[in-house]
CSV table of C-alpha atoms and ligand atoms in Angstrom, one decimal:
chain,number,residue,atom,x,y,z
F,10,MET,CA,0.0,-0.1,0.0
F,11,THR,CA,1.3,3.4,-0.8
F,12,VAL,CA,0.6,6.8,0.8
F,13,ASN,CA,-2.4,8.6,-1.0
F,14,MET,CA,-1.2,12.3,-1.3
F,15,PRO,CA,-3.2,15.3,-1.6
F,16,ASP,CA,-2.8,17.4,-4.9
F,17,GLY,CA,0.4,19.3,-5.0
F,18,TYR,CA,2.1,17.2,-2.3
F,19,ALA,CA,5.2,15.1,-3.0
F,20,ILE,CA,6.4,12.1,-1.0
F,21,ALA,CA,9.9,11.2,0.0
F,22,GLU,CA,10.1,7.7,1.8
F,23,PHE,CA,13.4,6.4,3.1
F,24,GLU,CA,14.4,2.9,4.5
F,25,THR,CA,16.2,4.7,7.5
F,26,LEU,CA,16.7,8.1,8.6
F,27,ASP,CA,18.2,9.8,11.9
F,28,SER,CA,15.3,12.0,12.0
F,29,THR,CA,12.5,13.2,9.5
F,30,ASN,CA,12.7,16.7,10.6
F,31,LYS,CA,16.6,16.8,10.2
F,32,GLN,CA,15.9,15.2,6.6
F,33,ALA,CA,13.5,18.2,5.9
F,34,TYR,CA,16.3,20.5,7.0
F,35,ARG,CA,18.7,18.9,4.7
F,36,LEU,CA,16.3,18.8,1.7
F,37,ALA,CA,15.4,22.4,2.5
F,38,GLN,CA,19.1,23.6,2.3
F,39,MET,CA,19.3,21.8,-1.1
F,40,GLY,CA,16.2,24.0,-2.3
F,41,GLU,CA,13.1,21.6,-1.6
F,42,PHE,CA,10.6,23.7,-0.2
F,43,GLY,CA,7.6,21.4,-0.1
F,44,PRO,CA,4.9,20.6,0.5
F,45,MET,CA,6.6,17.1,1.0
F,46,LEU,CA,5.9,14.2,3.2
F,47,ILE,CA,8.9,12.6,4.6
F,48,PHE,CA,8.5,9.4,6.0
F,49,THR,CA,10.5,6.4,7.3
F,50,LYS,CA,9.6,3.4,9.3
F,51,ASN,CA,13.2,3.3,10.8
F,52,GLN,CA,14.1,6.7,12.6
F,53,SER,CA,17.2,6.2,14.9
F,54,HIS,CA,17.5,9.8,16.6
F,55,GLY,CA,14.1,11.2,16.7
F,56,LYS,CA,13.9,14.8,18.1
F,57,GLY,CA,11.2,15.6,20.6
F,58,ARG,CA,10.3,19.2,21.8
F,59,ASN,CA,12.5,20.9,24.4
F,60,GLY,CA,15.5,18.9,23.6
F,61,ARG,CA,14.1,15.6,24.4
F,62,VAL,CA,14.6,12.4,22.2
F,63,TRP,CA,11.6,10.7,20.6
F,64,LEU,CA,11.8,7.2,21.0
F,65,SER,CA,10.2,4.9,18.0
F,66,SER,CA,10.2,1.4,16.8
F,67,ASN,CA,8.6,-0.3,13.5
F,68,ASP,CA,5.4,0.4,14.9
F,69,THR,CA,5.5,4.1,15.4
F,70,LEU,CA,4.4,6.7,12.8
F,71,THR,CA,7.2,9.1,12.1
F,72,ALA,CA,6.9,11.7,9.4
F,73,THR,CA,7.3,15.3,8.6
F,74,ILE,CA,5.6,17.6,6.5
F,75,LEU,CA,8.2,20.0,4.9
F,76,ILE,CA,6.3,23.3,3.9
F,77,SER,CA,6.8,26.8,3.2
F,78,SER,CA,4.3,29.5,3.9
F,79,LYS,CA,4.2,33.4,3.2
F,80,ALA,CA,2.4,34.0,6.2
F,81,PRO,CA,3.8,36.6,8.6
F,82,LYS,CA,6.6,34.9,10.9
F,83,GLU,CA,4.5,35.4,13.9
F,84,ASN,CA,1.9,33.2,12.4
F,85,VAL,CA,3.8,30.0,11.6
F,86,ALA,CA,3.8,28.5,15.0
F,87,GLN,CA,0.1,28.3,14.5
F,88,LEU,CA,0.7,25.4,12.3
F,89,ALA,CA,1.4,23.1,15.3
F,90,PHE,CA,-2.4,23.5,16.0
F,91,VAL,CA,-3.1,22.8,12.3
F,92,MET,CA,-1.1,19.5,12.6
F,93,ALA,CA,-2.7,18.7,16.1
F,94,ILE,CA,-6.3,18.8,15.0
F,95,ALA,CA,-5.4,16.9,11.6
F,96,ALA,CA,-3.8,14.3,13.8
F,97,HIS,CA,-6.9,14.3,16.2
F,98,LYS,CA,-9.3,13.8,13.1
F,99,THR,CA,-7.1,11.0,12.0
F,100,VAL,CA,-7.0,9.2,15.3
F,101,CYS,CA,-10.8,9.5,15.6
F,102,GLU,CA,-11.3,8.1,11.9
F,103,PHE,CA,-9.5,5.1,13.1
F,104,ALA,CA,-10.6,4.8,16.8
F,105,ASP,CA,-13.8,3.2,17.9
F,106,ALA,CA,-16.5,5.8,18.1
F,107,ASP,CA,-16.9,5.0,21.9
F,108,LYS,CA,-13.3,5.8,22.5
F,109,HIS,CA,-13.5,9.3,20.9
F,110,GLN,CA,-14.6,11.0,24.2
F,111,HIS,CA,-11.1,10.0,25.6
F,112,ILE,CA,-9.1,11.5,22.9
F,113,GLY,CA,-8.0,15.1,23.4
F,114,LEU,CA,-5.6,17.7,22.7
F,115,LYS,CA,-3.1,19.0,25.4
F,116,TRP,CA,-1.4,22.6,24.5
F,117,PRO,CA,0.2,23.2,22.5
F,118,ASN,CA,0.2,20.0,20.3
F,119,ASP,CA,0.1,16.7,22.2
F,120,ILE,CA,-2.6,14.2,21.5
F,121,LEU,CA,-3.6,12.2,24.6
F,122,VAL,CA,-5.8,9.3,25.3
F,123,GLN,CA,-7.0,9.2,29.2
F,124,GLY,CA,-3.9,11.6,29.9
F,125,ARG,CA,-1.5,9.1,28.2
F,126,LYS,CA,0.3,10.4,25.3
F,127,LEU,CA,-0.5,9.0,21.9
F,128,ALA,CA,1.2,11.5,19.5
F,129,GLY,CA,3.7,14.6,19.7
F,130,ILE,CA,4.6,17.1,17.3
F,131,LEU,CA,7.7,19.2,16.8
F,132,ILE,CA,7.6,22.2,14.4
F,133,GLU,CA,10.9,23.7,13.4
F,134,SER,CA,11.4,26.7,11.1
F,135,PHE,CA,14.5,27.1,8.8
F,136,THR,CA,16.3,30.1,7.5
F,137,ILE,CA,17.1,29.7,3.9
F,138,LYS,CA,19.6,31.9,2.0
F,139,ASP,CA,17.8,34.1,-0.4
F,140,ASN,CA,14.2,32.9,0.6
F,141,ALA,CA,12.1,35.2,2.5
F,142,ASP,CA,9.3,32.5,2.9
F,143,SER,CA,9.1,30.6,6.1
F,144,VAL,CA,10.2,27.0,5.5
F,145,LEU,CA,9.1,24.7,8.1
F,146,ALA,CA,9.4,20.9,9.3
F,147,ILE,CA,6.1,19.9,11.0
F,148,GLY,CA,7.1,16.5,12.4
F,149,ILE,CA,4.7,14.2,14.1
F,150,GLY,CA,5.5,10.8,15.9
F,151,MET,CA,2.4,8.7,16.8
F,152,ASN,CA,2.4,5.4,18.5
F,153,ILE,CA,0.5,2.8,16.5
F,154,ASP,CA,1.0,-0.4,18.1
F,155,ASN,CA,4.0,0.3,20.6
F,156,ILE,CA,4.0,1.9,24.1
F,157,PRO,CA,7.4,3.4,24.7
F,158,SER,CA,8.5,4.5,28.0
F,159,ASP,CA,9.3,8.2,28.3
F,160,GLY,CA,10.6,9.8,31.6
F,161,ASP,CA,7.9,12.5,31.6
F,162,PHE,CA,4.9,11.2,30.1
F,163,SER,CA,3.1,7.9,30.0
F,164,ALA,CA,2.2,6.7,26.6
F,165,SER,CA,-0.8,5.1,24.7
F,166,ALA,CA,-1.1,3.6,21.4
F,167,LEU,CA,-3.6,3.8,18.4
F,168,SER,CA,-4.2,0.2,18.5
F,169,GLN,CA,-5.5,0.2,22.0
F,170,LEU,CA,-8.5,2.3,20.6
F,171,CYS,CA,-9.3,0.1,17.6
F,172,THR,CA,-11.2,-3.0,18.6
F,173,ASN,CA,-13.4,-2.7,15.4
F,174,SER,CA,-13.2,-5.9,13.6
F,175,GLU,CA,-13.9,-4.3,10.1
F,176,LEU,CA,-10.5,-2.7,10.3
F,177,ASP,CA,-7.5,-4.7,9.1
F,178,LYS,CA,-4.9,-5.8,12.0
F,179,PRO,CA,-2.4,-4.4,12.2
F,180,ILE,CA,-3.3,-1.0,11.2
F,181,LYS,CA,-1.0,0.0,8.3
F,182,ILE,CA,1.0,3.1,8.9
F,183,GLU,CA,0.5,4.1,5.2
F,184,THR,CA,-3.1,4.1,5.6
F,185,ILE,CA,-3.0,6.4,8.7
F,186,LEU,CA,-0.5,8.6,6.9
F,187,SER,CA,-2.8,9.0,3.9
F,188,SER,CA,-5.5,10.2,6.2
F,189,LEU,CA,-3.1,12.4,8.2
F,190,VAL,CA,-1.5,14.1,5.1
F,191,GLN,CA,-5.0,14.6,3.7
F,192,ASN,CA,-6.5,16.2,6.9
F,193,PHE,CA,-3.4,18.3,7.3
F,194,ALA,CA,-3.6,19.6,3.5
F,195,THR,CA,-7.4,20.5,4.4
F,196,TYR,CA,-6.6,22.4,7.7
F,197,PHE,CA,-3.6,24.2,6.1
F,198,ASP,CA,-5.8,25.4,3.5
F,199,LEU,CA,-8.5,26.4,6.0
F,200,TRP,CA,-5.7,28.2,8.1
F,201,ALA,CA,-5.0,30.6,5.1
F,202,GLU,CA,-1.5,31.9,6.4
F,203,GLY,CA,-3.0,32.8,9.7
F,204,LYS,CA,-5.9,34.9,8.3
F,205,ASN,CA,-8.4,32.2,9.5
F,206,PHE,CA,-6.7,30.8,12.6
F,207,ALA,CA,-10.0,31.6,14.3
F,208,SER,CA,-11.4,28.4,12.6
F,209,ILE,CA,-8.3,26.1,13.6
F,210,ARG,CA,-8.5,27.4,17.2
F,211,LYS,CA,-12.0,26.7,17.3
F,212,ILE,CA,-11.7,23.1,16.4
F,213,TRP,CA,-8.6,22.9,18.8
F,214,LEU,CA,-10.7,24.2,21.7
F,215,ALA,CA,-13.4,21.8,21.0
F,216,ASN,CA,-11.1,19.0,21.7
F,217,ALA,CA,-8.7,20.7,24.3
F,218,ILE,CA,-7.8,19.0,27.6
F,219,GLY,CA,-7.3,21.0,30.9
F,220,LEU,CA,-9.0,24.1,29.8
F,221,GLY,CA,-10.5,25.8,32.9
F,222,GLY,CA,-8.9,23.6,35.1
F,223,LYS,CA,-5.7,23.4,37.2
F,224,ILE,CA,-2.5,22.9,35.5
F,225,THR,CA,1.1,23.3,35.8
F,226,ALA,CA,3.1,24.9,33.1
F,227,ARG,CA,6.9,23.9,33.2
F,228,LEU,CA,9.2,26.6,31.6
F,229,PRO,CA,12.8,26.5,31.2
F,230,ASN,CA,13.5,28.4,34.5
F,231,GLN,CA,10.2,27.8,36.6
F,232,SER,CA,7.0,26.1,37.0
F,233,ILE,CA,3.9,27.9,37.4
F,234,TYR,CA,0.6,26.4,38.9
F,235,GLY,CA,-2.8,27.9,38.2
F,236,VAL,CA,-6.0,27.8,36.1
F,237,PHE,CA,-5.9,27.5,32.4
F,238,GLU,CA,-8.3,30.6,32.0
F,239,ARG,CA,-8.2,30.5,28.0
F,240,LEU,CA,-6.4,30.2,24.7
F,241,ASP,CA,-5.8,33.5,23.3
F,242,GLU,CA,-6.4,34.6,19.5
F,243,ASP,CA,-2.8,33.7,18.7
F,244,GLY,CA,-2.7,30.3,20.3
F,245,ILE,CA,-1.1,31.7,23.4
F,246,LEU,CA,-2.1,29.9,26.9
F,247,ILE,CA,-3.4,32.3,29.4
F,248,LEU,CA,-2.6,31.0,32.8
F,249,ARG,CA,-4.0,32.7,36.3
F,250,ASP,CA,-1.5,31.6,39.0
F,251,GLU,CA,-2.7,31.3,42.7
F,252,ALA,CA,-1.9,34.8,43.3
F,253,GLY,CA,-4.2,35.9,40.5
F,254,GLU,CA,-1.4,37.0,38.2
F,255,ILE,CA,-2.0,36.3,34.7
F,256,HIS,CA,0.9,34.6,32.6
F,257,GLN,CA,1.0,34.4,28.9
F,258,ILE,CA,2.6,30.8,28.2
F,259,THR,CA,4.3,30.6,24.4
F,260,ALA,CA,6.3,27.7,25.1
F,261,GLY,CA,6.9,24.9,27.5
F,262,ASP,CA,5.4,21.7,28.9
F,263,ILE,CA,1.8,21.6,30.5
F,264,PHE,CA,0.9,19.0,33.1
F,265,ILE,CA,-2.6,18.6,34.1
F,266,GLY,CA,-2.9,19.4,37.9
F,267,HIS,CA,-0.1,19.8,40.3
F,268,ILE,CA,3.4,18.1,39.7
Q,312,LIG,C1,7.3,15.9,21.2
Q,312,LIG,O1,8.1,16.0,21.9
Q,312,LIG,O2,6.1,15.5,21.7
Q,312,LIG,C2,7.5,16.0,19.8
Q,312,LIG,C3,7.7,14.6,19.3
Q,312,LIG,C4,8.1,14.7,17.7
Q,312,LIG,C5,8.6,13.5,17.2
Q,312,LIG,C6,8.6,13.4,15.5
Q,312,LIG,S1,8.9,11.7,15.0
Q,312,LIG,C7,8.9,12.5,13.6
Q,312,LIG,C8,9.5,13.7,13.5
Q,312,LIG,N1,11.2,13.6,13.4
Q,312,LIG,C9,11.7,13.9,14.5
Q,312,LIG,O3,13.0,13.8,14.8
Q,312,LIG,N2,10.9,14.3,15.6
Q,312,LIG,C10,9.5,14.3,14.9
């Protein structure tokens, strides 16, 4: 089975790679600006957010969409939300209907199932000589039939959500990728270089975990505990701490409750 690609999207599949995001960077330096799906079933040095590593096996979906955008630079981080809602839709397409209520999005772009991480997204932006557009690698790792152990987050896998006998077992990574890249392309167009982030935000909020509840934001130099008040119009998390002070969280890790 091959991956069904949306119009205008290319695919580059590799037997092995250190990291699909690193490969996106190398291709971009050689003049490839996408849209292109970069995919391998054997990723040896996956990069996670905030300097972590992403562990994967043959049963993990590891892919990156290399894409360029003329959007204002301050808008391009919103593409992490675009990928997050695309991945959420894909997971729901494969998961049993009675499991959908357990699948949610944790700011900024983790897909969780009952508090356990099913997929993570790493977005990186590259500077390319003589190119004013933003060139981006939007990488996703999704556990399909494996549950890696990670120091910070407990994990889950898509196969745990699929007991539907009509689905082929094991679920083929190419089948999931076809859905994912299709959903990404749809939401990328909807995003309209940030002019319509409101629509992306609305879908994200409909599936958000922790909104209105107590969370801990772990930032590089401190942790802040408080209430996840809202997501602002640009995707920034607004946190009210116990003293009532408002914090605008633009990067970091979120934990539900106190840690
Ligand atoms: C996270 O920390 O949650 C983000 C994990 C992102 C992992 C994916 S796997 C495919 C792509 N290539 C990488 O090196 N990282 C991303």
